[in-house]
PDB file of C-alpha atoms in Angstrom:
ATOM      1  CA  UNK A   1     108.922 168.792 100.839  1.00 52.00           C
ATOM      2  CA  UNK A   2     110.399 166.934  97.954  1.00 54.00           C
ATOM      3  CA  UNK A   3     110.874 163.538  97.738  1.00 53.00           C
ATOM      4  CA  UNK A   4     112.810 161.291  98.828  1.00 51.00           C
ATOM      5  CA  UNK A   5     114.415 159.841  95.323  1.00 53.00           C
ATOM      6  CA  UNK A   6     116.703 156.425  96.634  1.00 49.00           C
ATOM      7  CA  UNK A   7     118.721 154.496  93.895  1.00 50.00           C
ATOM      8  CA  UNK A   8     118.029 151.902  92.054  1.00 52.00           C
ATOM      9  CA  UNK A   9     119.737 148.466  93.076  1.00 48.00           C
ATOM     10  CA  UNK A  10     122.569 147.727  91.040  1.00 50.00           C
ATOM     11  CA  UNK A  11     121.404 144.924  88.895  1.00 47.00           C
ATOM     12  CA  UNK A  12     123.856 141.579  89.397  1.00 46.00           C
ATOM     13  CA  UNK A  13     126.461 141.727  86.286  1.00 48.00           C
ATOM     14  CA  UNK A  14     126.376 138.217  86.075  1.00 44.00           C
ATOM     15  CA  UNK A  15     124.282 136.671  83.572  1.00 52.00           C
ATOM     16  CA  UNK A  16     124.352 132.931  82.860  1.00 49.00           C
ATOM     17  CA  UNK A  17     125.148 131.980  79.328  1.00 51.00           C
ATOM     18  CA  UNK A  18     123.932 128.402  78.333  1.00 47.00           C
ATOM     19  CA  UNK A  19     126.627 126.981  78.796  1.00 44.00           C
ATOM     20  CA  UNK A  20     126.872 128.003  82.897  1.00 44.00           C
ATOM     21  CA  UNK A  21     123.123 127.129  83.063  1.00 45.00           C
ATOM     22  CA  UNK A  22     123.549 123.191  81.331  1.00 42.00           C
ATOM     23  CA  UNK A  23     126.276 123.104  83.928  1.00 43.00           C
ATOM     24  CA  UNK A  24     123.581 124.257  87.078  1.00 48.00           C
ATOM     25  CA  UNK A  25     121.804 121.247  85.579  1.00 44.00           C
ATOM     26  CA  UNK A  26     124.214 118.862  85.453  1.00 44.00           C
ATOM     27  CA  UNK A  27     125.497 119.903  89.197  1.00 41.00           C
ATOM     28  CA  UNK A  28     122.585 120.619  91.843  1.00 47.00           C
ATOM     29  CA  UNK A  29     123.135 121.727  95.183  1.00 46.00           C
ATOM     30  CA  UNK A  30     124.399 118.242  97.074  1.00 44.00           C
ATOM     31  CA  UNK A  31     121.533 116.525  98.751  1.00 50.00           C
ATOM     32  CA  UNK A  32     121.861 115.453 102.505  1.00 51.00           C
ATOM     33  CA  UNK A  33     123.886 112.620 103.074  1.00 72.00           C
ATOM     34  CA  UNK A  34     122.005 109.327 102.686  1.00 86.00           C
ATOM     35  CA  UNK A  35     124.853 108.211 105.395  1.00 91.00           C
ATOM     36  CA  UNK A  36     123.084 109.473 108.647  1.00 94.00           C
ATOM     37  CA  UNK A  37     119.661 109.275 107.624  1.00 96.00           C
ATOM     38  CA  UNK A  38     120.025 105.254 107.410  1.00 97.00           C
ATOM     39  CA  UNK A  39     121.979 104.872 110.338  1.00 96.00           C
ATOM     40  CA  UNK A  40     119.077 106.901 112.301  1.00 96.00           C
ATOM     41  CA  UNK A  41     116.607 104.379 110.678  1.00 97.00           C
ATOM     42  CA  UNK A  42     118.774 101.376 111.492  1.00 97.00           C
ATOM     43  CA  UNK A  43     118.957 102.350 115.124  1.00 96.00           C
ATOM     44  CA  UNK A  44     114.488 103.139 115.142  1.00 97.00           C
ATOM     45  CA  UNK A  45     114.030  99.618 113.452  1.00 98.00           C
ATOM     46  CA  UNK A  46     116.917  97.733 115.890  1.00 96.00           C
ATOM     47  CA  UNK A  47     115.441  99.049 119.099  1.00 96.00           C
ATOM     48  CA  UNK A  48     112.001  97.851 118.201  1.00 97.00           C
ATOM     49  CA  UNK A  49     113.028  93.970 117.750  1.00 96.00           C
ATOM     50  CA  UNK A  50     111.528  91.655 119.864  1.00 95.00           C
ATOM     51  CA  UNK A  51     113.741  88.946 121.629  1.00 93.00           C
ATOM     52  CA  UNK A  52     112.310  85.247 122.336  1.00 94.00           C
ATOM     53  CA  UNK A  53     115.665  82.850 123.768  1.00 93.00           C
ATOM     54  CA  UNK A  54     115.785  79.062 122.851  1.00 93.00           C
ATOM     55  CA  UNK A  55     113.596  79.796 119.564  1.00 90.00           C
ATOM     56  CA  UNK A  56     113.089  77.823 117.232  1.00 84.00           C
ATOM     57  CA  UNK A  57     115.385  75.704 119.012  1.00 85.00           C
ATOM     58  CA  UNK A  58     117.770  76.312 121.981  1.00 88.00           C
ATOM     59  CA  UNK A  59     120.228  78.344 121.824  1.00 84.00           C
ATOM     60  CA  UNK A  60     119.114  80.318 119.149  1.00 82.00           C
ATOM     61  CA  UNK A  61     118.083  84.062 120.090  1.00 86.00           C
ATOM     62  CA  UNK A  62     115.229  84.761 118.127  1.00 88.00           C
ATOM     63  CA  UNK A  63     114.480  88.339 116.750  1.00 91.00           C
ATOM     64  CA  UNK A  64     111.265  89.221 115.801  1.00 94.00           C
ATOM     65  CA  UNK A  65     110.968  91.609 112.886  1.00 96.00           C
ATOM     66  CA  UNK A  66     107.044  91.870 113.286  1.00 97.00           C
ATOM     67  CA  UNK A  67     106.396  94.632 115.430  1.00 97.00           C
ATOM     68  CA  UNK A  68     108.158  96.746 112.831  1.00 98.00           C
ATOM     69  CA  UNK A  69     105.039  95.976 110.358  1.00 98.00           C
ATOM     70  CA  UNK A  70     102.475  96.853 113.173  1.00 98.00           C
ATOM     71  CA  UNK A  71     103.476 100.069 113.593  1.00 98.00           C
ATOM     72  CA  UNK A  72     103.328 102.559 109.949  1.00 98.00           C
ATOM     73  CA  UNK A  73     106.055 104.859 110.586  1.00 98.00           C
ATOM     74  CA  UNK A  74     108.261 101.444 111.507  1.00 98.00           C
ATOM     75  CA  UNK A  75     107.288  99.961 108.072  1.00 98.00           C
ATOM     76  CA  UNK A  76     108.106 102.929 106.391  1.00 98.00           C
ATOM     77  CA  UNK A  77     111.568 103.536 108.357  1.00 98.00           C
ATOM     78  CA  UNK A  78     112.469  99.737 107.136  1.00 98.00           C
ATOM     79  CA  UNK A  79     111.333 100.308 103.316  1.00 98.00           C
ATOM     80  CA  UNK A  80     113.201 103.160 102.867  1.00 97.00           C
ATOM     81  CA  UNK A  81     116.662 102.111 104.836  1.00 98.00           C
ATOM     82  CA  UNK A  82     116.375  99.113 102.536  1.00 98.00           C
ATOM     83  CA  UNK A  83     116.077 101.519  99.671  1.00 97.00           C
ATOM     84  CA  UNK A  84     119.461 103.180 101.111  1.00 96.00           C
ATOM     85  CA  UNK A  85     121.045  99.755 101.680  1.00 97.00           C
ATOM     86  CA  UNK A  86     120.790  99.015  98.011  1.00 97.00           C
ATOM     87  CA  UNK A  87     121.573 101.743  97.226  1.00 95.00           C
ATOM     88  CA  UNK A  88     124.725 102.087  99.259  1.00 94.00           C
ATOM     89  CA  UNK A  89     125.456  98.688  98.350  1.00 94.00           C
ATOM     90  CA  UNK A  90     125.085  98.490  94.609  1.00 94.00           C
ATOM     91  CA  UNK A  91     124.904 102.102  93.309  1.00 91.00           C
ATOM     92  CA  UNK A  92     121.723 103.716  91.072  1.00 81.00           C
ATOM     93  CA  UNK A  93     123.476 101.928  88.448  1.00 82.00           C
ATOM     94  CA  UNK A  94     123.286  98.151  89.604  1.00 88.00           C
ATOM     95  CA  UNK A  95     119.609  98.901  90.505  1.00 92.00           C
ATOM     96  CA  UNK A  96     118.333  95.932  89.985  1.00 97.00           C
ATOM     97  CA  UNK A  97     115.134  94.797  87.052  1.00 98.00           C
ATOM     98  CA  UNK A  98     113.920  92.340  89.933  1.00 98.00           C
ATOM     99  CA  UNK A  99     113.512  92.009  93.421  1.00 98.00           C
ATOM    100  CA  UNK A 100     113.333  88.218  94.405  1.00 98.00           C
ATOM    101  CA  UNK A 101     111.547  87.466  97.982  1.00 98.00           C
ATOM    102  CA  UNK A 102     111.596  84.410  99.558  1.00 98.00           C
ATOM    103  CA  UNK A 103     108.399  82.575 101.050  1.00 97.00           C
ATOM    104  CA  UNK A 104     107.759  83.727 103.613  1.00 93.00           C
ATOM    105  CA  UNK A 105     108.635  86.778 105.088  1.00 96.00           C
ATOM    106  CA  UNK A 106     110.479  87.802 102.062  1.00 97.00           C
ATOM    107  CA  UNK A 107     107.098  88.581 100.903  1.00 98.00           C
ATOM    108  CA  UNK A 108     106.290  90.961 103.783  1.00 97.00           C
ATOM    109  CA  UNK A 109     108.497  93.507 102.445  1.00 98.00           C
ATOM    110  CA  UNK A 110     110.039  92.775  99.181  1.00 98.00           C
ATOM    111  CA  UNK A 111     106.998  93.900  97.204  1.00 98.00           C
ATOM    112  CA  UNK A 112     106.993  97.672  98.949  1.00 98.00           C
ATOM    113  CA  UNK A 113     110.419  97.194  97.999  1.00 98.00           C
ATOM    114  CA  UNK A 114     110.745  96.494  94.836  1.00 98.00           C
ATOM    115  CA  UNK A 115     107.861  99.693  94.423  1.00 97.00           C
ATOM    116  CA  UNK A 116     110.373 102.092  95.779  1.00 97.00           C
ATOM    117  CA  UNK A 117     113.307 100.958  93.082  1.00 97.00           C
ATOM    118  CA  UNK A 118     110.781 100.430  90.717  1.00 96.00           C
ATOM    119  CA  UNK A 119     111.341  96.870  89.751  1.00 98.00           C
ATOM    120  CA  UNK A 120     109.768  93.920  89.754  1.00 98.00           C
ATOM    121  CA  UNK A 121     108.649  91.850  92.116  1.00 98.00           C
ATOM    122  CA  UNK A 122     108.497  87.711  91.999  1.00 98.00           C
ATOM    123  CA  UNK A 123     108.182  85.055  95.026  1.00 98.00           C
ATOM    124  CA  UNK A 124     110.019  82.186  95.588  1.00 98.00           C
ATOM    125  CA  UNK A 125     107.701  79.580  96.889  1.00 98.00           C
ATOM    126  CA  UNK A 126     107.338  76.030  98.617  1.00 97.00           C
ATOM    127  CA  UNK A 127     106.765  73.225  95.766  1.00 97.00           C
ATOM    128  CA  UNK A 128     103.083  73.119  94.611  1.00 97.00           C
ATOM    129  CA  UNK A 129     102.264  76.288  95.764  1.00 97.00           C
ATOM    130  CA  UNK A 130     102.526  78.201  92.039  1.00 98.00           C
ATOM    131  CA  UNK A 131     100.498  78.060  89.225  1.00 98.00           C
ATOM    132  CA  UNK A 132     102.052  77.176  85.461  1.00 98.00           C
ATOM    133  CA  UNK A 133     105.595  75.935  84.622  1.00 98.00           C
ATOM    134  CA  UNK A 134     107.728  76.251  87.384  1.00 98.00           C
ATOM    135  CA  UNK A 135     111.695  75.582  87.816  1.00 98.00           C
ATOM    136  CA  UNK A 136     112.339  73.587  90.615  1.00 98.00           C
ATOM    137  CA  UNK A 137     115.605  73.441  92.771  1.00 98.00           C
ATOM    138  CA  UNK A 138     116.352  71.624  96.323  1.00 96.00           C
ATOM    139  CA  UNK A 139     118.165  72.461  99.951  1.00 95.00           C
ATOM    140  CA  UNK A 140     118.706  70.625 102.887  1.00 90.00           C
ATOM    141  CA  UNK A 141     117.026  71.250 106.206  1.00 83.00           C
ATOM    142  CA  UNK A 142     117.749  69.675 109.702  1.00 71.00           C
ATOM    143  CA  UNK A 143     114.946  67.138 108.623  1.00 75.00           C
ATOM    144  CA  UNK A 144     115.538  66.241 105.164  1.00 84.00           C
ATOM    145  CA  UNK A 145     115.117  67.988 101.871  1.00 93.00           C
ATOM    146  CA  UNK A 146     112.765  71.064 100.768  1.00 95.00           C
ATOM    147  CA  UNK A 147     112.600  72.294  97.747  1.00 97.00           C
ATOM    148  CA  UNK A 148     111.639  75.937  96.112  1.00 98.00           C
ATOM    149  CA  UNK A 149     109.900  77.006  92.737  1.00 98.00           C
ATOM    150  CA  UNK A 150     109.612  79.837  90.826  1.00 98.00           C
ATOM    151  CA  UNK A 151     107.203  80.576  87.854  1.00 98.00           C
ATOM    152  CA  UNK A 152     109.343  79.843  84.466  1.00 98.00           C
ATOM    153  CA  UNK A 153     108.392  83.295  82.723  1.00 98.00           C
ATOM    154  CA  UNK A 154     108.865  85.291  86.427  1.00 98.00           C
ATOM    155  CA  UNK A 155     112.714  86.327  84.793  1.00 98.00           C
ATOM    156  CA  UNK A 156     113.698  87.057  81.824  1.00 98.00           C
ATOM    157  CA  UNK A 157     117.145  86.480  80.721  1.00 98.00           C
ATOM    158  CA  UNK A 158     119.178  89.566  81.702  1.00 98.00           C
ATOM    159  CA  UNK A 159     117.894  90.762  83.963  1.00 98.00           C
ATOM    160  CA  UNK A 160     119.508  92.141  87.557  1.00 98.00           C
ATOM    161  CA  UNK A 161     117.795  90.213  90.785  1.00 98.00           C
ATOM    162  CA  UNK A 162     118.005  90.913  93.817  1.00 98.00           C
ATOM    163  CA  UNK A 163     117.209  88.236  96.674  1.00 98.00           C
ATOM    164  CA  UNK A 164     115.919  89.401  99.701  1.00 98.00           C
ATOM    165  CA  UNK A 165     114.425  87.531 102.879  1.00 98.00           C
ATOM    166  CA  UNK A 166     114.448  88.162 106.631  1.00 97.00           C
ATOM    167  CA  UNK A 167     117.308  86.680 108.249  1.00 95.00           C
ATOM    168  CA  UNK A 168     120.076  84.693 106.707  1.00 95.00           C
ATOM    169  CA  UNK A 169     120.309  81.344 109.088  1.00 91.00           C
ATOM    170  CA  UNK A 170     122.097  77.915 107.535  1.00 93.00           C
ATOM    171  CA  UNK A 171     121.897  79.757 103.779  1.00 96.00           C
ATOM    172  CA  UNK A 172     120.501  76.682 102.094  1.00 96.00           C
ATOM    173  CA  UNK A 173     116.837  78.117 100.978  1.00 97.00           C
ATOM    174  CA  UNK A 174     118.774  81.454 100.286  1.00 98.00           C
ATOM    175  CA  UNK A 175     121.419  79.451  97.882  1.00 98.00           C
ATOM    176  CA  UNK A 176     118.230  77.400  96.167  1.00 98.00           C
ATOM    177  CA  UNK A 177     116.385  80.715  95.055  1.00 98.00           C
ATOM    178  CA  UNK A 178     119.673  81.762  93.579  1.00 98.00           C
ATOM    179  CA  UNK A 179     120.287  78.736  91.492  1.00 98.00           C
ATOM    180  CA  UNK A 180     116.637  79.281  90.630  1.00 98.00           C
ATOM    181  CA  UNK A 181     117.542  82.864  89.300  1.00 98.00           C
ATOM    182  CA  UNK A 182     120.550  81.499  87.304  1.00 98.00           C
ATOM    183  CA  UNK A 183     118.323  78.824  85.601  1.00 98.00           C
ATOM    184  CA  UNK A 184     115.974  81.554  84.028  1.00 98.00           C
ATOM    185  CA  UNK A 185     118.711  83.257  82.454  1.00 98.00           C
ATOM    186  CA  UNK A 186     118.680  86.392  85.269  1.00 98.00           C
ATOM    187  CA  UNK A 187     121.835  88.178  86.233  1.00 98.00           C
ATOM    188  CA  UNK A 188     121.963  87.856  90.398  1.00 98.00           C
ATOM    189  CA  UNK A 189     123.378  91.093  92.024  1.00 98.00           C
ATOM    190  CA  UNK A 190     123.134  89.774  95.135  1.00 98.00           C
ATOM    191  CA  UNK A 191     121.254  88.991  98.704  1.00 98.00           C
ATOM    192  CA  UNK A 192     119.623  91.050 101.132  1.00 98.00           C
ATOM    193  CA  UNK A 193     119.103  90.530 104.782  1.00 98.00           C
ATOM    194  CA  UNK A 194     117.467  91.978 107.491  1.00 98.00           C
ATOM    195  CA  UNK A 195     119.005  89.880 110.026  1.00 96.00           C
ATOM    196  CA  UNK A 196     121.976  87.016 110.034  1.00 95.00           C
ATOM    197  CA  UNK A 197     122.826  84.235 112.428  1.00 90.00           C
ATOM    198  CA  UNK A 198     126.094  84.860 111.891  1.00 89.00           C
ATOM    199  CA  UNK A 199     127.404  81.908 113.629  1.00 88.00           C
ATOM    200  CA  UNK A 200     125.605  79.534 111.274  1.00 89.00           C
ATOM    201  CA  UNK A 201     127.411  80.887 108.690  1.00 93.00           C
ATOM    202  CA  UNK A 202     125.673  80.553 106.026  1.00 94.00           C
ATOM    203  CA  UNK A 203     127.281  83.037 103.745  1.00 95.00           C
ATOM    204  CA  UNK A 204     129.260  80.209 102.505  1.00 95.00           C
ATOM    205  CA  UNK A 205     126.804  78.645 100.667  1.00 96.00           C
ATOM    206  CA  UNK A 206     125.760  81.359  98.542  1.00 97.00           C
ATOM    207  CA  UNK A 207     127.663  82.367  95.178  1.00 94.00           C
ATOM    208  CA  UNK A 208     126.885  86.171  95.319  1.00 97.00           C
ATOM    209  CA  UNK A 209     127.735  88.816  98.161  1.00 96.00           C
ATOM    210  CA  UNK A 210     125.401  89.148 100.169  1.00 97.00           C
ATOM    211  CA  UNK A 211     124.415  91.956 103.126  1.00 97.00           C
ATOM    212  CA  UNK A 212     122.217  92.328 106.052  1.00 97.00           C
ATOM    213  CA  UNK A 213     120.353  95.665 107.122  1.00 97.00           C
ATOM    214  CA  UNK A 214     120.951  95.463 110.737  1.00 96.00           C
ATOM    215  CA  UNK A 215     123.937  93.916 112.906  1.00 80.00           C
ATOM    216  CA  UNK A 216     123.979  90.722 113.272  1.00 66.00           C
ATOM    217  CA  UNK A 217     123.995  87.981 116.087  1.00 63.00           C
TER     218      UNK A 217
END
């Protein structure tokens, strides 16, 4: 019995001159939208909030952003939704040199942060708590006055900071850091929240937009 001869595929007659193949380059296949996968994450991290009425004072509904750092796939889901936040907010572009966090939650997350966008990462403090020169700048509080520092080489002129800190309440310490990052020269994109107390609105006293991860009270 002879064999059974079958053809040869037709070979494809296109063929990619360099020009077609820069232009694969320049133009991958589009990614998944960033759109869903943050509103998925913003709905994980929302629904694991803890609620405590009448705290710190009453009237206030307090929301407790710590159970999201005792559970690892929580603290991942919030790093990278505030990676997509950003980047909604302010583009690869306006990524900014900096990430700013605010004693003291600010410092829970704004380091892993600042990792993922791959800038820097400085803390706003209490007065007396850094080493070195330090620039100083005041807010009020129910109480009286507080005041903030930050380490006089922490920003160089230039540079594009981010502020981020847990919840935006009254907006004074929030407004202080800022002034702080003016008076080294840095270039401040904005604010980041996790939470707001809307009501408070303390918005008003900052001098850059400013945004909050989940909704607001």
């Amino acid at each position: 019995m002879n064999p059974i001869v079958l053809p040869a595929p037709h070979a494809s007659k296109y063929k990619p001159n360099a020009t077609t193949a820069a232009q694969d380059l320049r133009f991958p296949p589009t990614p998944p939208t960033s759109t869903s996968e943050l509103a998925s994450l913003k709905i994980r991290l929302h629904s694991s909030l803890r609620q405590f009425p009448d705290f710190p004072s009453k009237g206030i509904l307090f929301e407790d952003i710590l159970p999201i750092f005792a559970d690892a796939h929580l603290h991942h889901d919030l790093i990278r939704a505030l990676e997509l936040h950003v980047e909604e907010h302010y583009g690869r572009a306006e990524r900014p040199d900096v990430i700013v966090g605010l004693e003291a939650r600010g410092f829970l997350f704004g380091p892993s942060l600042a990792l993922r966008l791959g800038a820097g990462f400085v803390p706003v403090r209490k007065q007396g708590k850094l080493p070195g020169p330090t620039e100083t700048a005041g807010y009020e509080k129910e109480y009286g006055t507080d005041f903030f520092q930050i380490q006089a080489d922490g920003i160089k002129p230039g540079q594009k900071v981010l502020i981020v800190d847990d919840i935006i309440a009254t907006g004074g310490s929030a407004a202080a850091a800022g002034s702080l990052v003016r008076k080294l020269g840095g270039v401040l994109l904005g604010y980041v929240f996790v939470l707001e107390l809307d009501f408070l609105q303390g918005r008003q006293k900052l001098d850059a937009g400013a945004s909050t991860l989940l909704s607001s009270q």
